[in-house]
CSV table of C-alpha atoms in Angstrom, one decimal:
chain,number,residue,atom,x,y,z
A,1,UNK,CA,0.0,0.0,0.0
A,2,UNK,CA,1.4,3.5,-1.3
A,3,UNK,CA,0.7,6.0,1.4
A,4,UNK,CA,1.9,9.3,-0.2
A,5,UNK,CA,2.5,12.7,2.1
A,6,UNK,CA,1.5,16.0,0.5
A,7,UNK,CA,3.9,19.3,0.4
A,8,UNK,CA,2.3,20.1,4.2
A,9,UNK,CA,3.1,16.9,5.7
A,10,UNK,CA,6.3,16.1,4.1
A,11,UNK,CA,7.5,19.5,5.6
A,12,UNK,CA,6.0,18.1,8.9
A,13,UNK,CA,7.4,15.2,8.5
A,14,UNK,CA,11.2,16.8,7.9
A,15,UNK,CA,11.1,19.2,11.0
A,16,UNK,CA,10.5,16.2,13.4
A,17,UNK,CA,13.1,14.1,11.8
A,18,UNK,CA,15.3,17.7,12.7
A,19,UNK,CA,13.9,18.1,16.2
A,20,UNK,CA,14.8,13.8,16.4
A,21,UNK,CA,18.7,14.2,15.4
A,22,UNK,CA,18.6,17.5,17.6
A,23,UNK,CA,17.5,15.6,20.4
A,24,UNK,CA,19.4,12.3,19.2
A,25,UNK,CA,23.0,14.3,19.1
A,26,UNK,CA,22.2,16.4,22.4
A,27,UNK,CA,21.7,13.0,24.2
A,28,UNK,CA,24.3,10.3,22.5
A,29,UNK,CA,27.5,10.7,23.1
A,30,UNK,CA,28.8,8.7,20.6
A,31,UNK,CA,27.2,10.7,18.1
A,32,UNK,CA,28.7,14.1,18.9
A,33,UNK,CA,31.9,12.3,19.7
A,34,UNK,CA,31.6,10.8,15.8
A,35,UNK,CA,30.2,14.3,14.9
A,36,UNK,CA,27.6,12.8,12.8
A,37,UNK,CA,25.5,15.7,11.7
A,38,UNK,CA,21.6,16.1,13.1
A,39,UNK,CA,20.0,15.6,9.9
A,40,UNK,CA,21.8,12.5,9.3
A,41,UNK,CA,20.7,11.0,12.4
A,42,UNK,CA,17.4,12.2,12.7
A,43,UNK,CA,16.9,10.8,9.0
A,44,UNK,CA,18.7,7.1,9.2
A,45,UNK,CA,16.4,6.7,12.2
A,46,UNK,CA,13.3,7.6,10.0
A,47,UNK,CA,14.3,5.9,7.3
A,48,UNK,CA,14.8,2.8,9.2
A,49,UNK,CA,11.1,2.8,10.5
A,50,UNK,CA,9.9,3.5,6.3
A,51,UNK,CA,11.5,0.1,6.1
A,52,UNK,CA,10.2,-1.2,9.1
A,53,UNK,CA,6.4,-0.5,8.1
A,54,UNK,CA,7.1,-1.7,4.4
A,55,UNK,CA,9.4,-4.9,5.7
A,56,UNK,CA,6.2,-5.4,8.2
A,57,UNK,CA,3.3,-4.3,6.9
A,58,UNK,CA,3.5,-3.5,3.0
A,59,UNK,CA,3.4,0.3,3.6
A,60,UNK,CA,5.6,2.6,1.3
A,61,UNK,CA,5.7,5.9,2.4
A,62,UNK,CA,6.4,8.5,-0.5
A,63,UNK,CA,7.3,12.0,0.3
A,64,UNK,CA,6.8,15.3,-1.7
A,65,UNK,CA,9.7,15.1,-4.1
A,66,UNK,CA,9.2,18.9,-5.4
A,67,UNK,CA,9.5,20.1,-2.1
A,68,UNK,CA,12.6,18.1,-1.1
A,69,UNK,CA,14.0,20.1,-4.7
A,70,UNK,CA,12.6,23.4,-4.0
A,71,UNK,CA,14.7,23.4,-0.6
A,72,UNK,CA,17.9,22.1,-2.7
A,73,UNK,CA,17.8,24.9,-5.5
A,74,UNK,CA,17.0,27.4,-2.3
A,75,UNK,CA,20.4,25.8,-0.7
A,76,UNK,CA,22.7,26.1,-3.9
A,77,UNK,CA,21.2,29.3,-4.7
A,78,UNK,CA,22.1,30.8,-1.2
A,79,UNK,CA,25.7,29.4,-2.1
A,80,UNK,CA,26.1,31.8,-5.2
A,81,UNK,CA,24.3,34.7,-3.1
A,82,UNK,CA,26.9,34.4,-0.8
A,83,UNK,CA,29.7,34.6,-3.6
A,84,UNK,CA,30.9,37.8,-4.6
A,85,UNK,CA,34.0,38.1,-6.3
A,86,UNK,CA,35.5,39.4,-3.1
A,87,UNK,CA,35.4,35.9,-1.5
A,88,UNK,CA,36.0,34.0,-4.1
A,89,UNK,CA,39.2,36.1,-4.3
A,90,UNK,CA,40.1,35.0,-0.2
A,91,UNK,CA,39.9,31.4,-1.4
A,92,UNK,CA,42.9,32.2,-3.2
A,93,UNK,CA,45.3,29.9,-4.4
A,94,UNK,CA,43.9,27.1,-1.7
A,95,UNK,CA,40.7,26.9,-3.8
A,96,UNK,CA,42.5,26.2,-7.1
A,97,UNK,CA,44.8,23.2,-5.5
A,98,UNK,CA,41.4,21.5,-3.8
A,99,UNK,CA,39.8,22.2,-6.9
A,100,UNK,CA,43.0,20.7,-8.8
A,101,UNK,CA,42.6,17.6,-6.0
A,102,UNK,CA,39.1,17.2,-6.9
A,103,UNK,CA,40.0,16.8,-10.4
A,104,UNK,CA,42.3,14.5,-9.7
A,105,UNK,CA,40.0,12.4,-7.7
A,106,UNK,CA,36.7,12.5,-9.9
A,107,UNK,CA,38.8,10.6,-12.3
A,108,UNK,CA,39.9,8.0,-10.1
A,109,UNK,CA,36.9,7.6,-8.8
A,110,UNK,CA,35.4,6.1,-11.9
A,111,UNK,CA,38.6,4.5,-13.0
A,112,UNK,CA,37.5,2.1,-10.1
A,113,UNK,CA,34.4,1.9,-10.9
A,114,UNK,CA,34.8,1.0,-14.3
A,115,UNK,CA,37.6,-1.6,-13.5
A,116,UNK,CA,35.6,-3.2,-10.6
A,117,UNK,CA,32.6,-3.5,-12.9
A,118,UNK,CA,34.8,-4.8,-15.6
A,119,UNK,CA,36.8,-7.3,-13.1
A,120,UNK,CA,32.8,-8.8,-12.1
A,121,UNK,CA,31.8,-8.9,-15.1
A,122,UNK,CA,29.6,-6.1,-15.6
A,123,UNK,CA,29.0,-3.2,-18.1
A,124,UNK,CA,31.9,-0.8,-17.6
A,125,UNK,CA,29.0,1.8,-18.0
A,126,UNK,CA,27.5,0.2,-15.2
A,127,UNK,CA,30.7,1.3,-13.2
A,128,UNK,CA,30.8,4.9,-14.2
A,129,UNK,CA,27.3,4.6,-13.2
A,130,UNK,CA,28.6,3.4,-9.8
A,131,UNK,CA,31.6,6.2,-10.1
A,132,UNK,CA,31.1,10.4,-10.3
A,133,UNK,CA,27.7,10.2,-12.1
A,134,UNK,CA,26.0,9.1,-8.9
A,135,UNK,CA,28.6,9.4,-5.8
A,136,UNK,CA,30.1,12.7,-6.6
A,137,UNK,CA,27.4,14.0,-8.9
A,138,UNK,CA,24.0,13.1,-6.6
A,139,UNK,CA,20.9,12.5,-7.3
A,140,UNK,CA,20.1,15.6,-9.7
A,141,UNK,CA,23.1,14.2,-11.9
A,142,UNK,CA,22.1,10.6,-11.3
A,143,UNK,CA,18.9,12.0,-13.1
A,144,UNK,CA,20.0,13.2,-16.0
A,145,UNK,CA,22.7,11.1,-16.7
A,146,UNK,CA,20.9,8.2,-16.0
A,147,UNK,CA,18.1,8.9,-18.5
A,148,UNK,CA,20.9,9.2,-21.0
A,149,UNK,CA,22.3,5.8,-20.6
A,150,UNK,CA,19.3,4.2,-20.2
A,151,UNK,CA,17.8,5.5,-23.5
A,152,UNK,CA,20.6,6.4,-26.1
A,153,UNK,CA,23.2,3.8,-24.8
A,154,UNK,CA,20.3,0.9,-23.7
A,155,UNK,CA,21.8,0.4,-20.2
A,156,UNK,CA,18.2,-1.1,-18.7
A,157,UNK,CA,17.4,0.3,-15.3
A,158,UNK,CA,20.4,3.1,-15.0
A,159,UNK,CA,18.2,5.8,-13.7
A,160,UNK,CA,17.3,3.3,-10.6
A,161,UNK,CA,19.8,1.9,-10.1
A,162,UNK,CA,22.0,5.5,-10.3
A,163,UNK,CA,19.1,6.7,-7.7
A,164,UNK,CA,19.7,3.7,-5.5
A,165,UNK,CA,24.0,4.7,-5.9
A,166,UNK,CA,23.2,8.4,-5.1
A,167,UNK,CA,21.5,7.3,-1.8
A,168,UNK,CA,24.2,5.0,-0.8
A,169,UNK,CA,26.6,7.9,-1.0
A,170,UNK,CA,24.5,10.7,0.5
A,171,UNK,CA,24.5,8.1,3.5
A,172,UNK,CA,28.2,7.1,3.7
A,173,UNK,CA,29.2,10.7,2.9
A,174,UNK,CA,27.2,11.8,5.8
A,175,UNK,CA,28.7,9.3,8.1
A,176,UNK,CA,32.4,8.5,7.4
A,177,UNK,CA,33.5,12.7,6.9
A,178,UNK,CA,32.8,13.7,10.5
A,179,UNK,CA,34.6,10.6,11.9
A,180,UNK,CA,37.5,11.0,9.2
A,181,UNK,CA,38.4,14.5,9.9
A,182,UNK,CA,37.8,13.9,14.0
A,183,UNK,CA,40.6,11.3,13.6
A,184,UNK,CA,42.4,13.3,11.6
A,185,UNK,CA,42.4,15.8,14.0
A,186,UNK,CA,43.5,13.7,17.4
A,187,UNK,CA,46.3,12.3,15.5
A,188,UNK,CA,48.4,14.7,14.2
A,189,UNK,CA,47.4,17.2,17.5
A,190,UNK,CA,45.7,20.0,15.8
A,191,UNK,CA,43.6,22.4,17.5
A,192,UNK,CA,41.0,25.2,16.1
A,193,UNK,CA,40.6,28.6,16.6
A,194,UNK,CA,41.0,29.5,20.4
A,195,UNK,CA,37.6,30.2,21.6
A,196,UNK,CA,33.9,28.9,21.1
A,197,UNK,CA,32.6,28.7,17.4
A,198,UNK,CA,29.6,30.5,17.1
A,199,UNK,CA,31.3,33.6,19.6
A,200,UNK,CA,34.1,34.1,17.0
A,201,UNK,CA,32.2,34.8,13.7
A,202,UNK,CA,32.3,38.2,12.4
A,203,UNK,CA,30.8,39.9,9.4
A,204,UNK,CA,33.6,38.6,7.4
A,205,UNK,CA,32.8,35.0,8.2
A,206,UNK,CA,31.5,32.7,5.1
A,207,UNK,CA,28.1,31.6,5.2
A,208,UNK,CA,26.9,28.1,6.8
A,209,UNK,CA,29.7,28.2,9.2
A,210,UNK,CA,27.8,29.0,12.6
A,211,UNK,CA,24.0,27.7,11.5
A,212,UNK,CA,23.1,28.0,15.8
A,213,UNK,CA,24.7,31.9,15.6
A,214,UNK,CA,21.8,34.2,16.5
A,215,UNK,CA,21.0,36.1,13.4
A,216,UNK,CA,19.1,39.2,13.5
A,217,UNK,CA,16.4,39.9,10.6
A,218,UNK,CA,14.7,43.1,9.5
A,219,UNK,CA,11.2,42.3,7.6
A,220,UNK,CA,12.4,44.4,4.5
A,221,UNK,CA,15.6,42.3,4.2
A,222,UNK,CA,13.2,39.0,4.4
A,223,UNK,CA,11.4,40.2,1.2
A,224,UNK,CA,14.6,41.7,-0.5
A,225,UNK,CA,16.1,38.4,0.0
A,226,UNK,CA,12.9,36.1,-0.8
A,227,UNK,CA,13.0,38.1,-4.0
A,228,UNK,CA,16.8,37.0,-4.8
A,229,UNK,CA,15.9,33.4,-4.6
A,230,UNK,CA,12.8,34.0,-6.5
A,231,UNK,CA,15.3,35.1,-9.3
A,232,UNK,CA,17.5,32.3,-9.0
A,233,UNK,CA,14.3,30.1,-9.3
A,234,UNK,CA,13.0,31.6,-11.8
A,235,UNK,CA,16.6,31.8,-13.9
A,236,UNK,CA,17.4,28.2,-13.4
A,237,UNK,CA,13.9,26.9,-14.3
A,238,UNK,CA,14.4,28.7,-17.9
A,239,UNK,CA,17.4,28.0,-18.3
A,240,UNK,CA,17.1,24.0,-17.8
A,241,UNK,CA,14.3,24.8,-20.3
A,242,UNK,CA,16.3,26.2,-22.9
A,243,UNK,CA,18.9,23.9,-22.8
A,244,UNK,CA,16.8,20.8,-22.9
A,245,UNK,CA,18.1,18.2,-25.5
A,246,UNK,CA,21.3,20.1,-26.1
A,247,UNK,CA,24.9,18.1,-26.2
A,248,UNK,CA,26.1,19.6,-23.3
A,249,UNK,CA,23.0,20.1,-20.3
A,250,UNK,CA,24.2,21.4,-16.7
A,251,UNK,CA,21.8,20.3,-14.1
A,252,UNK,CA,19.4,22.8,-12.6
A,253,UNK,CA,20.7,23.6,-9.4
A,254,UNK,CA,24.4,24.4,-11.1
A,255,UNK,CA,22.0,27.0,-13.1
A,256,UNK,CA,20.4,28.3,-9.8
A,257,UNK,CA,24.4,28.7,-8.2
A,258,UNK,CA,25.2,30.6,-11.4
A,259,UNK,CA,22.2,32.9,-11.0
A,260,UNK,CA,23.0,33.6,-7.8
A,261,UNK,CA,26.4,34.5,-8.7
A,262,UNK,CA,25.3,36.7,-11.4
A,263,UNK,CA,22.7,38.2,-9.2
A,264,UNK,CA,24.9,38.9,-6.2
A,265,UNK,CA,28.1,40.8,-7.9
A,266,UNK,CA,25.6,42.8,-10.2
A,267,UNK,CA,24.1,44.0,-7.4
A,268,UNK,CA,27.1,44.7,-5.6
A,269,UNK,CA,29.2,46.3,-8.3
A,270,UNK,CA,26.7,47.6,-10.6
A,271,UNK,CA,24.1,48.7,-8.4
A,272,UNK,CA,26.1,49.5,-5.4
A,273,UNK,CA,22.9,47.6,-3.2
A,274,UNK,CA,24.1,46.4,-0.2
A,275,UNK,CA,22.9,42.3,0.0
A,276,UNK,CA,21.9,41.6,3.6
A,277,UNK,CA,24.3,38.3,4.6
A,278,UNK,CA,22.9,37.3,7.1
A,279,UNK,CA,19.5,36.9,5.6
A,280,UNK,CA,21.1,34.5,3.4
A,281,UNK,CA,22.9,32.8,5.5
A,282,UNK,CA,19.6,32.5,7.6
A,283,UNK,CA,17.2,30.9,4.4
A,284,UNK,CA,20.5,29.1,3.1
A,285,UNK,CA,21.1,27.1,6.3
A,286,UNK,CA,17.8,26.0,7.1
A,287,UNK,CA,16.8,24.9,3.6
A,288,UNK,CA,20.1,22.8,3.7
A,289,UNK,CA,18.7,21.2,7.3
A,290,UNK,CA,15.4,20.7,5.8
A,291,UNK,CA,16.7,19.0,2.1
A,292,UNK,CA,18.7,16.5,4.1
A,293,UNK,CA,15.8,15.7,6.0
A,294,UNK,CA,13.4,15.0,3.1
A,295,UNK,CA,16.0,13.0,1.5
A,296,UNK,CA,16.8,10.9,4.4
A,297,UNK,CA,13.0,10.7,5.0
A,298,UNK,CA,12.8,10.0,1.6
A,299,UNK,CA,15.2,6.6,1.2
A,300,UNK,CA,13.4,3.3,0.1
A,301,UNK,CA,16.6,1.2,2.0
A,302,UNK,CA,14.4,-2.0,0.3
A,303,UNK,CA,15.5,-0.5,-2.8
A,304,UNK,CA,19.5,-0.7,-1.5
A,305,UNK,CA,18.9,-4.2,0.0
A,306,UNK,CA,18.2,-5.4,-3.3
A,307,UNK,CA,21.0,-4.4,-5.0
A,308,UNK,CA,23.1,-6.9,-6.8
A,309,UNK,CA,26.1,-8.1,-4.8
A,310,UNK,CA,29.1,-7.0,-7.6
A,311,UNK,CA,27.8,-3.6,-7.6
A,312,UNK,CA,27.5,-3.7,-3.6
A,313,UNK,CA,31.0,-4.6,-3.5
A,314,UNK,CA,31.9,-1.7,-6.1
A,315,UNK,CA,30.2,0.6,-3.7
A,316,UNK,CA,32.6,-0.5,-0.8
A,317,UNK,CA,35.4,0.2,-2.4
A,318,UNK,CA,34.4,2.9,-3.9
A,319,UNK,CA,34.1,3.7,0.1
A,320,UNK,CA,37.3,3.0,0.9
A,321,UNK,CA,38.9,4.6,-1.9
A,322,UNK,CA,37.3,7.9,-0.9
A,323,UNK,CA,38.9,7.7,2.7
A,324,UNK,CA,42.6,6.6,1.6
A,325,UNK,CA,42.4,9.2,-0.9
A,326,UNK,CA,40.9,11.9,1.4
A,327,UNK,CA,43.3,11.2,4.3
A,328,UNK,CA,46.3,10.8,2.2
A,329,UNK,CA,46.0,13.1,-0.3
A,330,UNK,CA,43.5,15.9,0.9
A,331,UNK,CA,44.7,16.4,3.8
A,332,UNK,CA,48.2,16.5,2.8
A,333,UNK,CA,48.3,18.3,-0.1
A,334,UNK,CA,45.8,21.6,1.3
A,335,UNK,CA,48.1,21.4,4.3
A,336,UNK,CA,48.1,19.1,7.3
A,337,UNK,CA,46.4,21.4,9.3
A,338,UNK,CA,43.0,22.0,10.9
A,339,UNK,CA,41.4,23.8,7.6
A,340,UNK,CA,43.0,21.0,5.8
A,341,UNK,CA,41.3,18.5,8.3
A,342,UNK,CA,37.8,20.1,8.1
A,343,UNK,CA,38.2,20.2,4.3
A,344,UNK,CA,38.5,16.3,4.4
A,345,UNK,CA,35.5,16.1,5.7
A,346,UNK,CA,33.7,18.6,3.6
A,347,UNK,CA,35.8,16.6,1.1
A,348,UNK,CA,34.1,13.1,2.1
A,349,UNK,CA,30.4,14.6,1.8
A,350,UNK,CA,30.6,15.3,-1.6
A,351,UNK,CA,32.8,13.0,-2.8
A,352,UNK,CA,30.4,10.4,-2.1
A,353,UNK,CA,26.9,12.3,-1.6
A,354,UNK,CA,26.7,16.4,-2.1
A,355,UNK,CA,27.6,19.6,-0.9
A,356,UNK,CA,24.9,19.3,1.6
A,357,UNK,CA,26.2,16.5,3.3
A,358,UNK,CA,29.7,18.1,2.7
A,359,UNK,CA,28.3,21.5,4.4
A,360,UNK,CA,26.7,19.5,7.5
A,361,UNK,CA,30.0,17.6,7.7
A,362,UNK,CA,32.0,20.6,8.0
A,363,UNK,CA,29.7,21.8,10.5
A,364,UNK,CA,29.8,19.1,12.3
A,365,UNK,CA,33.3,19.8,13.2
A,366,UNK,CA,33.6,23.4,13.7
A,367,UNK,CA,30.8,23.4,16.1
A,368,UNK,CA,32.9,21.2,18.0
A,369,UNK,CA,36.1,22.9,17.4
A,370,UNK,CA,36.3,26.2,16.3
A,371,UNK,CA,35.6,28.0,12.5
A,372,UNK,CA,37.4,27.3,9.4
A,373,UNK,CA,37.0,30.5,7.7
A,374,UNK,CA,39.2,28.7,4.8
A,375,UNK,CA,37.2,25.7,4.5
A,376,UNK,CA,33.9,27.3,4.3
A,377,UNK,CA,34.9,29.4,1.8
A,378,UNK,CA,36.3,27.0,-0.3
A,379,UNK,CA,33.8,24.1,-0.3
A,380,UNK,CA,30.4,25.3,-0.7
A,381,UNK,CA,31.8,27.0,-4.4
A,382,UNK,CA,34.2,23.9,-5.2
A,383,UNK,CA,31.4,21.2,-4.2
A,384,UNK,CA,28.6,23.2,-6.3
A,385,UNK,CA,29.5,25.0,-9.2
A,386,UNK,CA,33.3,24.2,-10.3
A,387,UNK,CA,32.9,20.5,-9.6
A,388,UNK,CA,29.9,19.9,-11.7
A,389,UNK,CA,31.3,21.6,-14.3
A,390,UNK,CA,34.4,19.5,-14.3
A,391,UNK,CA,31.8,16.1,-13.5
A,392,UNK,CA,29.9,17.0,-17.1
A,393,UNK,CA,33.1,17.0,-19.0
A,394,UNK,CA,34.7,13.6,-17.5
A,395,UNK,CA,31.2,11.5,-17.8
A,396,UNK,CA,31.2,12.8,-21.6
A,397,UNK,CA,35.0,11.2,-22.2
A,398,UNK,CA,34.3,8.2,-20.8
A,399,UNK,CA,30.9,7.8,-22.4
A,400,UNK,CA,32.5,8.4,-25.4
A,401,UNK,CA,35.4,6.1,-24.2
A,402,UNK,CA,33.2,2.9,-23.2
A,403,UNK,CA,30.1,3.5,-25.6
């Protein structure tokens, strides 16, 4: 039996799963010790009871889908709000080499997967399937490049079974980056900023860093700002239009990032209009909290349990790989210190799920011990905008390569 949860009662539904992992991380110690971020354990925990009702009693739960996207574009759009050309200039150098890391390892990444798919006995397209189009690239990618397979290059089921990849990463990536980047930290004896986390942001600080900071709102920068994301909407809606069917397609919420982008340094350097930050930060932050939960609310585990075993085991390593590489390259390369350690695990969230997951990772660990001016900075525009970019042109080579 289908029982399917309107707009209302899916956002219902996604602010207890919140107020759960609140409570859930406030009361296990283990799970602020892991720093496993409240949406993540608020959602596994309703997740696990979807299965438990289907497992039990044949009910499927189905949550509004549109709303769980509406948050996202909100969440990537307040990314490219937040980016003026100022900050993007105090990533310096740093947000080249991560970005030059991240190259590095999107190619790996499906240079496993095609060679374990090829080593079981697979499709090798079912590996790149199992590679950046789903564990880097998320659901929205899975999406899209899914459909492609499935219907120019006849690989039956891709877009489930690139879905059923996506939420296998957005769970891993939400779980192993806290833990990585804790470990990281106790072993080579690196400390934070002196001081509490939320006391020592500033107005200089990036966005998402603090989420629990206190911000202060004016009414007419709540409509200002509702109007910027209405933009960014509206821009990436006809832009996905416009570009439907063409050779190279980005997905929507890269378009909503762009807009923003566009939107914020126009208004800056054109216009001269002050953008109120903190508004942004504000809307951005809780429609990141809220997507997570919808998507964790929103995983049919049924669906992951009935995966094949070869691609299971393509998965794990795929897991692995992602850990190695992120605590011995990652971490060395932007550093060895605590912004290179935070980075890791904004590193592990979307390497294997998506910036949200990367974002809660990373805030994971500076409410715990202290800002990382650098590493918010650096992910949130890495994660969403240059690292799609760079996804679209390595899935077309190795299409091209393997079809």
């Amino acid at each position: 039996m289908d029982i399917q949860f309107n707009t209302y009662y899916t956002l219902i539904w996604a602010a207890l799963v919140l107020l759960l992992g609140k409570f859930l991380v406030s009361r296990i110690r283990w799970l602020r010790d892991f720093n496993i971020p409240e949406p993540v354990a608020g959602g596994l925990i309703a997740a696990t009871g979807c299965y438990v009702l289907y497992a039990v009693m044949g009910y499927r739960l189905s949550f509004d889908g549109e709303l769980q996207t509406a948050f996202m574009l909100v969440f990537f759009s307040s990314i490219g709000l937040s980016a003026n050309f100022a900050k993007l200039k105090a990533g310096g150098r740093s947000l080249f080499v991560f970005l030059l890391v991240i190259a590095v390892f999107i190619g790996l990444q499906n240079a496993v997967g095609i060679s374990m798919a090829s080593l079981l006995g697979l499709d090798p397209l079912i590996g790149l399937i199992a590679g950046s189009m789903t564990l880097l690239g998320g659901h929205g990618t899975a999406g899209a490049w899914g459909s492609i397979l499935e219907y120019e290059h006849g690989v039956q089921g891709a877009m489930t079974l690139g879905m059923a990849c996506a939420t296998f990463g957005l769970v891993i990536g939400g779980l192993v980056g806290g833990p990585l980047a804790k470990w990281l930290i106790r072993r080579n004896q690196l400390q934070g900023p002196e001081g509490n986390s939320e006391d020592m942001v500033d107005a200089a600080s990036p966005n998402f860093e603090s989420p629990r900071k206190t911000r202060l709102i004016t009414t007419d920068a709540t409509i200002e700002t509702l109007a910027l994301f209405a933009g960014c909407l509206a821009f990436a809606q006809l832009m996905t239009e416009l570009t439907a069917g063409a050779s190279f397609q980005l997905p929507t919420f890269v378009w909503a990032l762009g807009a923003g982008v566009l939107i914020r340094n126009a208004l800056d350097y054109v216009f001269h209009f002050e953008v109120f930050d903190r508004a942004i930060d504000v809307f951005g932050s809780a429609a990141l909290s809220i997507y997570l939960a919808i998507a964790l609310l929103s995983l049919k585990l049924w669906e992951l349990a009935g995966l094949a075993g070869p691609l299971v085991i393509i998965l794990a390593v795929q897991a692995v790989v992602m850990v190695l590489y992120v605590a011995l390259v990652t971490f060395r390369v932007m550093g060895r210190d605590y912004d290179a350690a935070v980075l890791s695990a904004g590193n592990c969230g979307f390497g294997m799920g998506a910036t949200p997951t990367a974002v809660a990772n990373m805030q994971a660990i500076t409410n715990q011990y202290g800002p990382s001016h650098k590493a918010f900075l650096i992910v949130p525009m890495v994660g969403a905008f240059f690292i799609d970019l760079l996804n679209a042109i390595f899935l077309q080579f190795f299409i091209k390569l393997l079809a």
